[in-house]
Short mmCIF file of N, CA, C and O in Angstrom, two decimals:
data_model
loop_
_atom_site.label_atom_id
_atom_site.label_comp_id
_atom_site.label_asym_id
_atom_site.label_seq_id
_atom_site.Cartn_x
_atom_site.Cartn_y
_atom_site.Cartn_z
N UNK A 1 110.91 219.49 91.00
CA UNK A 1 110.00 220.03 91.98
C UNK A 1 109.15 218.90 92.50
O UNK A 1 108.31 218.47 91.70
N UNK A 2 109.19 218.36 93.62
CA UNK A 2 108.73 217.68 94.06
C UNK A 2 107.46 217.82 95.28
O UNK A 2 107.49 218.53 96.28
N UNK A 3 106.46 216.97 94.88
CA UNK A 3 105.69 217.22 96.02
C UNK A 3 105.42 218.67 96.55
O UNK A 3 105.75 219.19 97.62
N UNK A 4 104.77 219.14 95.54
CA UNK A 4 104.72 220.54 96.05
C UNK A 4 103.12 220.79 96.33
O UNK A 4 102.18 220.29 95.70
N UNK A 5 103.03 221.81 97.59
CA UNK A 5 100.95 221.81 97.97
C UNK A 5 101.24 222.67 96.59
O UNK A 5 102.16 223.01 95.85
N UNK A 6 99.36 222.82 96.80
CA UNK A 6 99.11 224.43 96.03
C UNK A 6 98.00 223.01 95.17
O UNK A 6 98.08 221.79 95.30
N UNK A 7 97.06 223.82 94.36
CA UNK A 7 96.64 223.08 92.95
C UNK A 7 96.91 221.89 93.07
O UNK A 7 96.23 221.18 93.82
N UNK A 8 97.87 221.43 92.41
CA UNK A 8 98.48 220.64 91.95
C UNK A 8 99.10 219.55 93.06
O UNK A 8 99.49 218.47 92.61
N UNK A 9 99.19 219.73 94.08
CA UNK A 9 100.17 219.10 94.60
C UNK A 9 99.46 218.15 95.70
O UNK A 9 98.26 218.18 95.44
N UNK A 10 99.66 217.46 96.64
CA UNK A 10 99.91 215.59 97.31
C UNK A 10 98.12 215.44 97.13
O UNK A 10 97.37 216.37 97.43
N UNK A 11 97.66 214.20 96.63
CA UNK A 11 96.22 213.88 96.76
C UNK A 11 95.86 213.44 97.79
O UNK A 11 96.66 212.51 97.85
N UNK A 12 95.15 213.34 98.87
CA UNK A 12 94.79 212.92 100.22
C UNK A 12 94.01 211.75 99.82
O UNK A 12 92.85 211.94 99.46
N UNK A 13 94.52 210.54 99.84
CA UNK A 13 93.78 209.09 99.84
C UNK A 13 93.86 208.37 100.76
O UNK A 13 94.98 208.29 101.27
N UNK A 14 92.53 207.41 101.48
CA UNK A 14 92.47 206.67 102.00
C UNK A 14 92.75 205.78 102.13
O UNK A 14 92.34 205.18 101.15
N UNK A 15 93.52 204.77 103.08
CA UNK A 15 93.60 203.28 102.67
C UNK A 15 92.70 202.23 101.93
O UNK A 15 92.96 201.12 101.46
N UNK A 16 91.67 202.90 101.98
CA UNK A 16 90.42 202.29 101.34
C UNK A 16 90.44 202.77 100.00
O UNK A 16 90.27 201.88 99.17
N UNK A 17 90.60 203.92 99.55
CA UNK A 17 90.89 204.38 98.37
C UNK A 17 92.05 203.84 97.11
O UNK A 17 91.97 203.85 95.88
N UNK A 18 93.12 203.40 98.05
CA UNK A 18 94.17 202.72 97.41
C UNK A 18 93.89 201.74 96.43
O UNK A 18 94.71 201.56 95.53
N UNK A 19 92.66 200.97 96.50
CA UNK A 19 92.53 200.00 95.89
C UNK A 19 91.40 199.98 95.08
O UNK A 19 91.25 199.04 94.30
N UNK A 20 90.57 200.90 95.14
CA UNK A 20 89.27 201.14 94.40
C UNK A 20 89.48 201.93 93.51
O UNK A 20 89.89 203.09 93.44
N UNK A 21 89.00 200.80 92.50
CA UNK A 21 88.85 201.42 90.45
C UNK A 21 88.66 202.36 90.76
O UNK A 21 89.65 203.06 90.57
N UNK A 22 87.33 203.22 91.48
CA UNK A 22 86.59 204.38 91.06
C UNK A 22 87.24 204.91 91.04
O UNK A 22 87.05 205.68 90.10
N UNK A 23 88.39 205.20 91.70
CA UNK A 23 88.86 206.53 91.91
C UNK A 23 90.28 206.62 90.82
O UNK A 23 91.31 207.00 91.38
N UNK A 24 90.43 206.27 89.25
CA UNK A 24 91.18 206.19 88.57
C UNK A 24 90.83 206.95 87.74
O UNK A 24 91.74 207.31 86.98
N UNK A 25 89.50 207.51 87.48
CA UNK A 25 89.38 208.85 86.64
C UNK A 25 90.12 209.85 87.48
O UNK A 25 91.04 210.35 86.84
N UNK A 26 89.99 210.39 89.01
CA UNK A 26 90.29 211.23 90.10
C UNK A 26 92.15 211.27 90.04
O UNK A 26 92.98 212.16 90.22
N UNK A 27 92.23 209.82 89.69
CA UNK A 27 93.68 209.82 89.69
C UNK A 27 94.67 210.45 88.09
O UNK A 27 95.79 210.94 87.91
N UNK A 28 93.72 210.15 87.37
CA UNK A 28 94.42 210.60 85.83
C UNK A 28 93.74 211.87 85.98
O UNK A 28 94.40 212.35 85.05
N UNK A 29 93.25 212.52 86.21
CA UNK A 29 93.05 214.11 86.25
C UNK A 29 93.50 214.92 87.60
O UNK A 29 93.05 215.91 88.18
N UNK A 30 94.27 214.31 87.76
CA UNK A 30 95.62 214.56 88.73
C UNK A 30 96.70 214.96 88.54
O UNK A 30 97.18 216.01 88.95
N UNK A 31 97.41 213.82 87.63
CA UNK A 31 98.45 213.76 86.91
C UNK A 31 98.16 214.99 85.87
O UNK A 31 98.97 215.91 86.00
N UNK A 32 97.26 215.18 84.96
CA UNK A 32 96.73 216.50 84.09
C UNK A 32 97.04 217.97 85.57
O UNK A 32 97.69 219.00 85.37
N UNK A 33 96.47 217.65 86.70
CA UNK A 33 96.79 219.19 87.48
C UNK A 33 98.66 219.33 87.75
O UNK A 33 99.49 220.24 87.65
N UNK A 34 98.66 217.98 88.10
CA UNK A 34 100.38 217.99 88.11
C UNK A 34 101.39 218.93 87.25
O UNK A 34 102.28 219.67 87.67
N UNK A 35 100.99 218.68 86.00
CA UNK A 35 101.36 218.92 84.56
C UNK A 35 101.38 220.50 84.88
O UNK A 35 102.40 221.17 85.02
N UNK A 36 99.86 221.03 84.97
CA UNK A 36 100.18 222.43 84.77
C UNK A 36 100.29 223.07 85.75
O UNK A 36 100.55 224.26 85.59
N UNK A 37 100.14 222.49 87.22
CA UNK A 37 100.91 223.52 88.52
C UNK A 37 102.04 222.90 88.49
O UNK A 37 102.41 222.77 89.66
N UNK A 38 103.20 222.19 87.36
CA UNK A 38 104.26 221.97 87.63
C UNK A 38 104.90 220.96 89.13
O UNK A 38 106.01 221.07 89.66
N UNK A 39 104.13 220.32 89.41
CA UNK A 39 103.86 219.94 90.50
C UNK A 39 104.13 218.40 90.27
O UNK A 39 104.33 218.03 89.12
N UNK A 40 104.13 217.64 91.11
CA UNK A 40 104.89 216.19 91.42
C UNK A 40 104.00 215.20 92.71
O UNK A 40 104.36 215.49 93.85
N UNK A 41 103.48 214.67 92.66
CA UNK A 41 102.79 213.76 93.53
C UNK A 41 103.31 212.45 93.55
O UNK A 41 102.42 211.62 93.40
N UNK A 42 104.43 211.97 93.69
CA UNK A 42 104.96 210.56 93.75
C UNK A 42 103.54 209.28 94.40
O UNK A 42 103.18 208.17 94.00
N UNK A 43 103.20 209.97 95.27
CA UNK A 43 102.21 208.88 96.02
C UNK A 43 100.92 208.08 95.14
O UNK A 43 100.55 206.92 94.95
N UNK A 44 100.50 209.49 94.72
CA UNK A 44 99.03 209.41 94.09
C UNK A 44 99.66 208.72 92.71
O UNK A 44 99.00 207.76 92.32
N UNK A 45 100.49 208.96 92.12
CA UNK A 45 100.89 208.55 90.90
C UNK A 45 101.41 206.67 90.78
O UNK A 45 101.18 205.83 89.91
N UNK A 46 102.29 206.59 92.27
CA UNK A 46 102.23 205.31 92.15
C UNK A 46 100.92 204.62 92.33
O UNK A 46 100.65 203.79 91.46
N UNK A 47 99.88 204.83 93.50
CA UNK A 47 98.90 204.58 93.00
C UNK A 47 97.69 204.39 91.81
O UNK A 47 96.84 203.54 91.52
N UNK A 48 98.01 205.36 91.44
CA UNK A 48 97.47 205.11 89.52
C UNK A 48 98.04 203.70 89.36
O UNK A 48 97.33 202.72 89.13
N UNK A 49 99.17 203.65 89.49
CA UNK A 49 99.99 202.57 88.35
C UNK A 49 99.53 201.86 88.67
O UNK A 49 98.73 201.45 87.82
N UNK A 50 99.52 200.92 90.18
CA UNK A 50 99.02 200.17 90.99
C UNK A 50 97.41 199.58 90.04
O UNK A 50 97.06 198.49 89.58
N UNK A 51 96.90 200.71 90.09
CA UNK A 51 95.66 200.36 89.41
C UNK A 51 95.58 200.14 88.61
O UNK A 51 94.56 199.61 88.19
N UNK A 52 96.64 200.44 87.84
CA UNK A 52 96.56 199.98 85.98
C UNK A 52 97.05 198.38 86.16
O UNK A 52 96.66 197.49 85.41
N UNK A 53 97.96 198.17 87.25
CA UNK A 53 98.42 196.65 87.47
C UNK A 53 97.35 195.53 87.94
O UNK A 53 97.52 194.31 87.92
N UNK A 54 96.27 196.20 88.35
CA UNK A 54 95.20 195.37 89.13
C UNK A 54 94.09 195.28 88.28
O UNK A 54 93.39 194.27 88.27
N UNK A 55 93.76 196.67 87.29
CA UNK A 55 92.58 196.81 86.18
C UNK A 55 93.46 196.98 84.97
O UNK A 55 93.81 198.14 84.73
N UNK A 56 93.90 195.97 84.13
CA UNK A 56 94.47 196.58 82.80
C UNK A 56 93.59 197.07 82.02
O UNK A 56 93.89 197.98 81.25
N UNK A 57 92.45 196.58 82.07
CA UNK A 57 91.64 196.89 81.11
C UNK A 57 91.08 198.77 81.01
O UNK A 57 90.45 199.36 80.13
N UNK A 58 91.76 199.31 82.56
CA UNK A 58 91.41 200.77 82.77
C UNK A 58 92.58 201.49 82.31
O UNK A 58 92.45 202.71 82.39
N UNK A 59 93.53 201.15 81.91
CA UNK A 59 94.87 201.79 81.75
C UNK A 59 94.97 202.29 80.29
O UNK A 59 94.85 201.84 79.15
N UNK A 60 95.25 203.45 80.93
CA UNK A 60 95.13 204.82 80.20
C UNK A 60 96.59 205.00 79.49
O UNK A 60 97.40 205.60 80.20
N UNK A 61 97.09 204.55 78.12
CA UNK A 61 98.18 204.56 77.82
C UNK A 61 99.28 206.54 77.60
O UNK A 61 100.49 206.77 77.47
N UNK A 62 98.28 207.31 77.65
CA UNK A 62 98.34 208.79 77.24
C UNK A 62 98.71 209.03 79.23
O UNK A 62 99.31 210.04 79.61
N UNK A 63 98.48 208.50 79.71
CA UNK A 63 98.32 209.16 80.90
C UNK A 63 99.53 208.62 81.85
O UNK A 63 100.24 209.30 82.60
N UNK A 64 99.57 206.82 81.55
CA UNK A 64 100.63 206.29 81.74
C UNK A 64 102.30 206.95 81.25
O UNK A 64 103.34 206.82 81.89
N UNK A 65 102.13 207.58 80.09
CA UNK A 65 103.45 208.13 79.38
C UNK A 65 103.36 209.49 80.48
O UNK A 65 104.43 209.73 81.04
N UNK A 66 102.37 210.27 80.78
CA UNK A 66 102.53 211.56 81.21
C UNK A 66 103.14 211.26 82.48
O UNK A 66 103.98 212.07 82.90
N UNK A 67 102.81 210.00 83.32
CA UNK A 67 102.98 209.93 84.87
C UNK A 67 104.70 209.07 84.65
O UNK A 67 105.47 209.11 85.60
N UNK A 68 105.04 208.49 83.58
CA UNK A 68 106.26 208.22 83.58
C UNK A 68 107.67 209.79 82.93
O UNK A 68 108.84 209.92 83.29
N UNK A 69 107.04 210.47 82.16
CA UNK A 69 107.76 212.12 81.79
C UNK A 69 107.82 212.11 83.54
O UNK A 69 108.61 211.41 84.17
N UNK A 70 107.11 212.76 83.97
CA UNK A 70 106.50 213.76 85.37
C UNK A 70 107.66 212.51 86.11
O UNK A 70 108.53 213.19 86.65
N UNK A 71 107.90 211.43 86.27
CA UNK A 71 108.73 210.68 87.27
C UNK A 71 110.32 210.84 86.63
O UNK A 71 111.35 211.04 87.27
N UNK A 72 110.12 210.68 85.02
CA UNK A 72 111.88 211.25 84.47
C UNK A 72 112.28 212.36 85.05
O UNK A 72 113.51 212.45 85.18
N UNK A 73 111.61 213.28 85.46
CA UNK A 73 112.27 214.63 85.60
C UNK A 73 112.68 214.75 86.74
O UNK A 73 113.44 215.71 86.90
N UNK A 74 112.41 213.99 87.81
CA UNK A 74 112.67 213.90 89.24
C UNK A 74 114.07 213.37 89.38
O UNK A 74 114.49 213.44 90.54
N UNK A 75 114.98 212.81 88.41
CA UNK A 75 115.81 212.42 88.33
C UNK A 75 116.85 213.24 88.98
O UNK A 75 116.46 214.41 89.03
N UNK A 76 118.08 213.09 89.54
CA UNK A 76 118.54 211.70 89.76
C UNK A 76 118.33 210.74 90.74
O UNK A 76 119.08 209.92 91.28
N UNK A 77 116.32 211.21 90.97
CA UNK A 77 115.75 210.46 92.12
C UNK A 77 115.28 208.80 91.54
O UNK A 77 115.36 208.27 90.43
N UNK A 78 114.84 208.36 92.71
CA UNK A 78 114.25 206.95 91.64
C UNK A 78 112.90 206.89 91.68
O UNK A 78 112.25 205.92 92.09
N UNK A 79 112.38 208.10 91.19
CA UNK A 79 111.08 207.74 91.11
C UNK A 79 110.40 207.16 89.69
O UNK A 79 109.34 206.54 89.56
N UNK A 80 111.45 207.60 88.62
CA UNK A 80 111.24 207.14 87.32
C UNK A 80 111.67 205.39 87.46
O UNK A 80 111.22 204.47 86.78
N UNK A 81 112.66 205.31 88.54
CA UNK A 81 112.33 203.51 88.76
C UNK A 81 111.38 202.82 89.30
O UNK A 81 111.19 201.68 88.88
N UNK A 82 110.54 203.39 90.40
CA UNK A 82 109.79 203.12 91.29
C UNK A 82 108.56 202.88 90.03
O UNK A 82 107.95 201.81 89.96
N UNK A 83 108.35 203.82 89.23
CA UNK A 83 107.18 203.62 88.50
C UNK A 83 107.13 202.64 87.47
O UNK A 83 106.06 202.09 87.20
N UNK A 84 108.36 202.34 86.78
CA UNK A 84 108.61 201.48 85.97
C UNK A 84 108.44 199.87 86.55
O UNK A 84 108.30 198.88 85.84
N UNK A 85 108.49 199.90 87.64
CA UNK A 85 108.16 198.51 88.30
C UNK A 85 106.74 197.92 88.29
O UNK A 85 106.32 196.77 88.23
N UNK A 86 106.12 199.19 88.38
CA UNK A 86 104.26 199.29 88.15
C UNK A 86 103.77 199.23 86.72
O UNK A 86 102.57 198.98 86.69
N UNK A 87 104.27 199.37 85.67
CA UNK A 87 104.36 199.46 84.11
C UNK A 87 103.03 198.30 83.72
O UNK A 87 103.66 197.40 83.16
N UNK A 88 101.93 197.99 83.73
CA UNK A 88 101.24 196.89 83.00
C UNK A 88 102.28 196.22 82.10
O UNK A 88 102.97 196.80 81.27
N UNK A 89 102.29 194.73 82.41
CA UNK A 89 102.95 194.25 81.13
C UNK A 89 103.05 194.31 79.98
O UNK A 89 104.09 194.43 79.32
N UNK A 90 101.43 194.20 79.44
CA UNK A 90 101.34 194.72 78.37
C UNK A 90 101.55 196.01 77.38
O UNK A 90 101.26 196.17 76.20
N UNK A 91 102.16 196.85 78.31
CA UNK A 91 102.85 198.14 78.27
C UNK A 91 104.06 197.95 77.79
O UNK A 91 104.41 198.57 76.79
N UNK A 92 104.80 197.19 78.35
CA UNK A 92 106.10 197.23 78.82
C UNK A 92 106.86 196.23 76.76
O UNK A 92 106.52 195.17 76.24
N UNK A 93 107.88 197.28 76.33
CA UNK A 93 108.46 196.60 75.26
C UNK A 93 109.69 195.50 76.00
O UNK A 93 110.49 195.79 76.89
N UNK A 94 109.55 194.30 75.37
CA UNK A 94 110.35 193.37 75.23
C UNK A 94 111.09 193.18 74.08
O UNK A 94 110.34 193.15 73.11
N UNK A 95 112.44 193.02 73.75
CA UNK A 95 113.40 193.17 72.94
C UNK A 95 114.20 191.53 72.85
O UNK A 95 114.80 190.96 73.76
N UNK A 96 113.95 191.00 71.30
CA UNK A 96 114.06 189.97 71.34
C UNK A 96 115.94 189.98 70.39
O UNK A 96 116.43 191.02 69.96
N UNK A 97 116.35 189.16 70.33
CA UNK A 97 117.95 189.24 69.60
C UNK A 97 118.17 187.76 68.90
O UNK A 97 117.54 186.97 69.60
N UNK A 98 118.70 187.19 68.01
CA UNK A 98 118.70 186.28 67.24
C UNK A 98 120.42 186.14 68.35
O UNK A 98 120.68 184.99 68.67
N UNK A 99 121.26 187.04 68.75
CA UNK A 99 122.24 187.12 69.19
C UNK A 99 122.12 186.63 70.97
O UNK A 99 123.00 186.22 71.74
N UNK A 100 120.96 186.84 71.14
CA UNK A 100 120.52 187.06 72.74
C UNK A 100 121.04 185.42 73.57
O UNK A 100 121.66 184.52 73.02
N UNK A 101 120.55 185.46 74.99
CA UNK A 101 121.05 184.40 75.28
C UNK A 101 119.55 183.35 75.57
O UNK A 101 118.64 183.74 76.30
N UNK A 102 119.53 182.19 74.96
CA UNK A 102 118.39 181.36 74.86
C UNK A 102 117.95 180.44 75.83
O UNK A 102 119.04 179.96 76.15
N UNK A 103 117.43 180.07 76.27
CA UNK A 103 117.82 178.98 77.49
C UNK A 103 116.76 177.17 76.58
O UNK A 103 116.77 176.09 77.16
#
């Protein structure tokens, strides 16, 4: 279910908004309305991420997992890729191999 109005559904942000911390509490209690009107906001959600990429220090690891579920299920769309590109590094597991290739 994608992008659906009602409750839950597209957040109206400004270009000016896109980039301002403040509005990253507004954005993780979003993703929470998402959840229970079943609802999907691709926009507002990449935006979150965005912000977790610009403020790590604001990134909400409980909220990050909820907005990556909510993008799995959209599948076999790519929105679960689109978000994974936004992932904080420090998020993100790296997998090391004694087998791997070394440079």
């Amino acid at each position: 279910q994608k992008k659906k109005s009602g409750s839950g559904g597209a957040m109206e942000l400004s270009a000016s908004d896109r980039y301002n911390p403040e509005i990253v509490p507004s954005l993780e209690e979003h993703v929470d309305r998402q959840i229970t009107s079943k609802s999907f906001d691709l926009s507002a959600n990449l935006v979150l991420l965005r912000m977790y990429q610009f403020f790590p220090d604001r990134t909400n690891a409980d909220v990050l997992v909820k907005v990556l579920v909510k993008a799995l299920m959209q599948l076999p769309g790519t929105d679960f890729t689109l978000c994974t590109y936004l992932i904080p590094h420090r998020f993100q597991v790296t997998h090391t191999s004694d087998a791997g290739i070394r440079s």
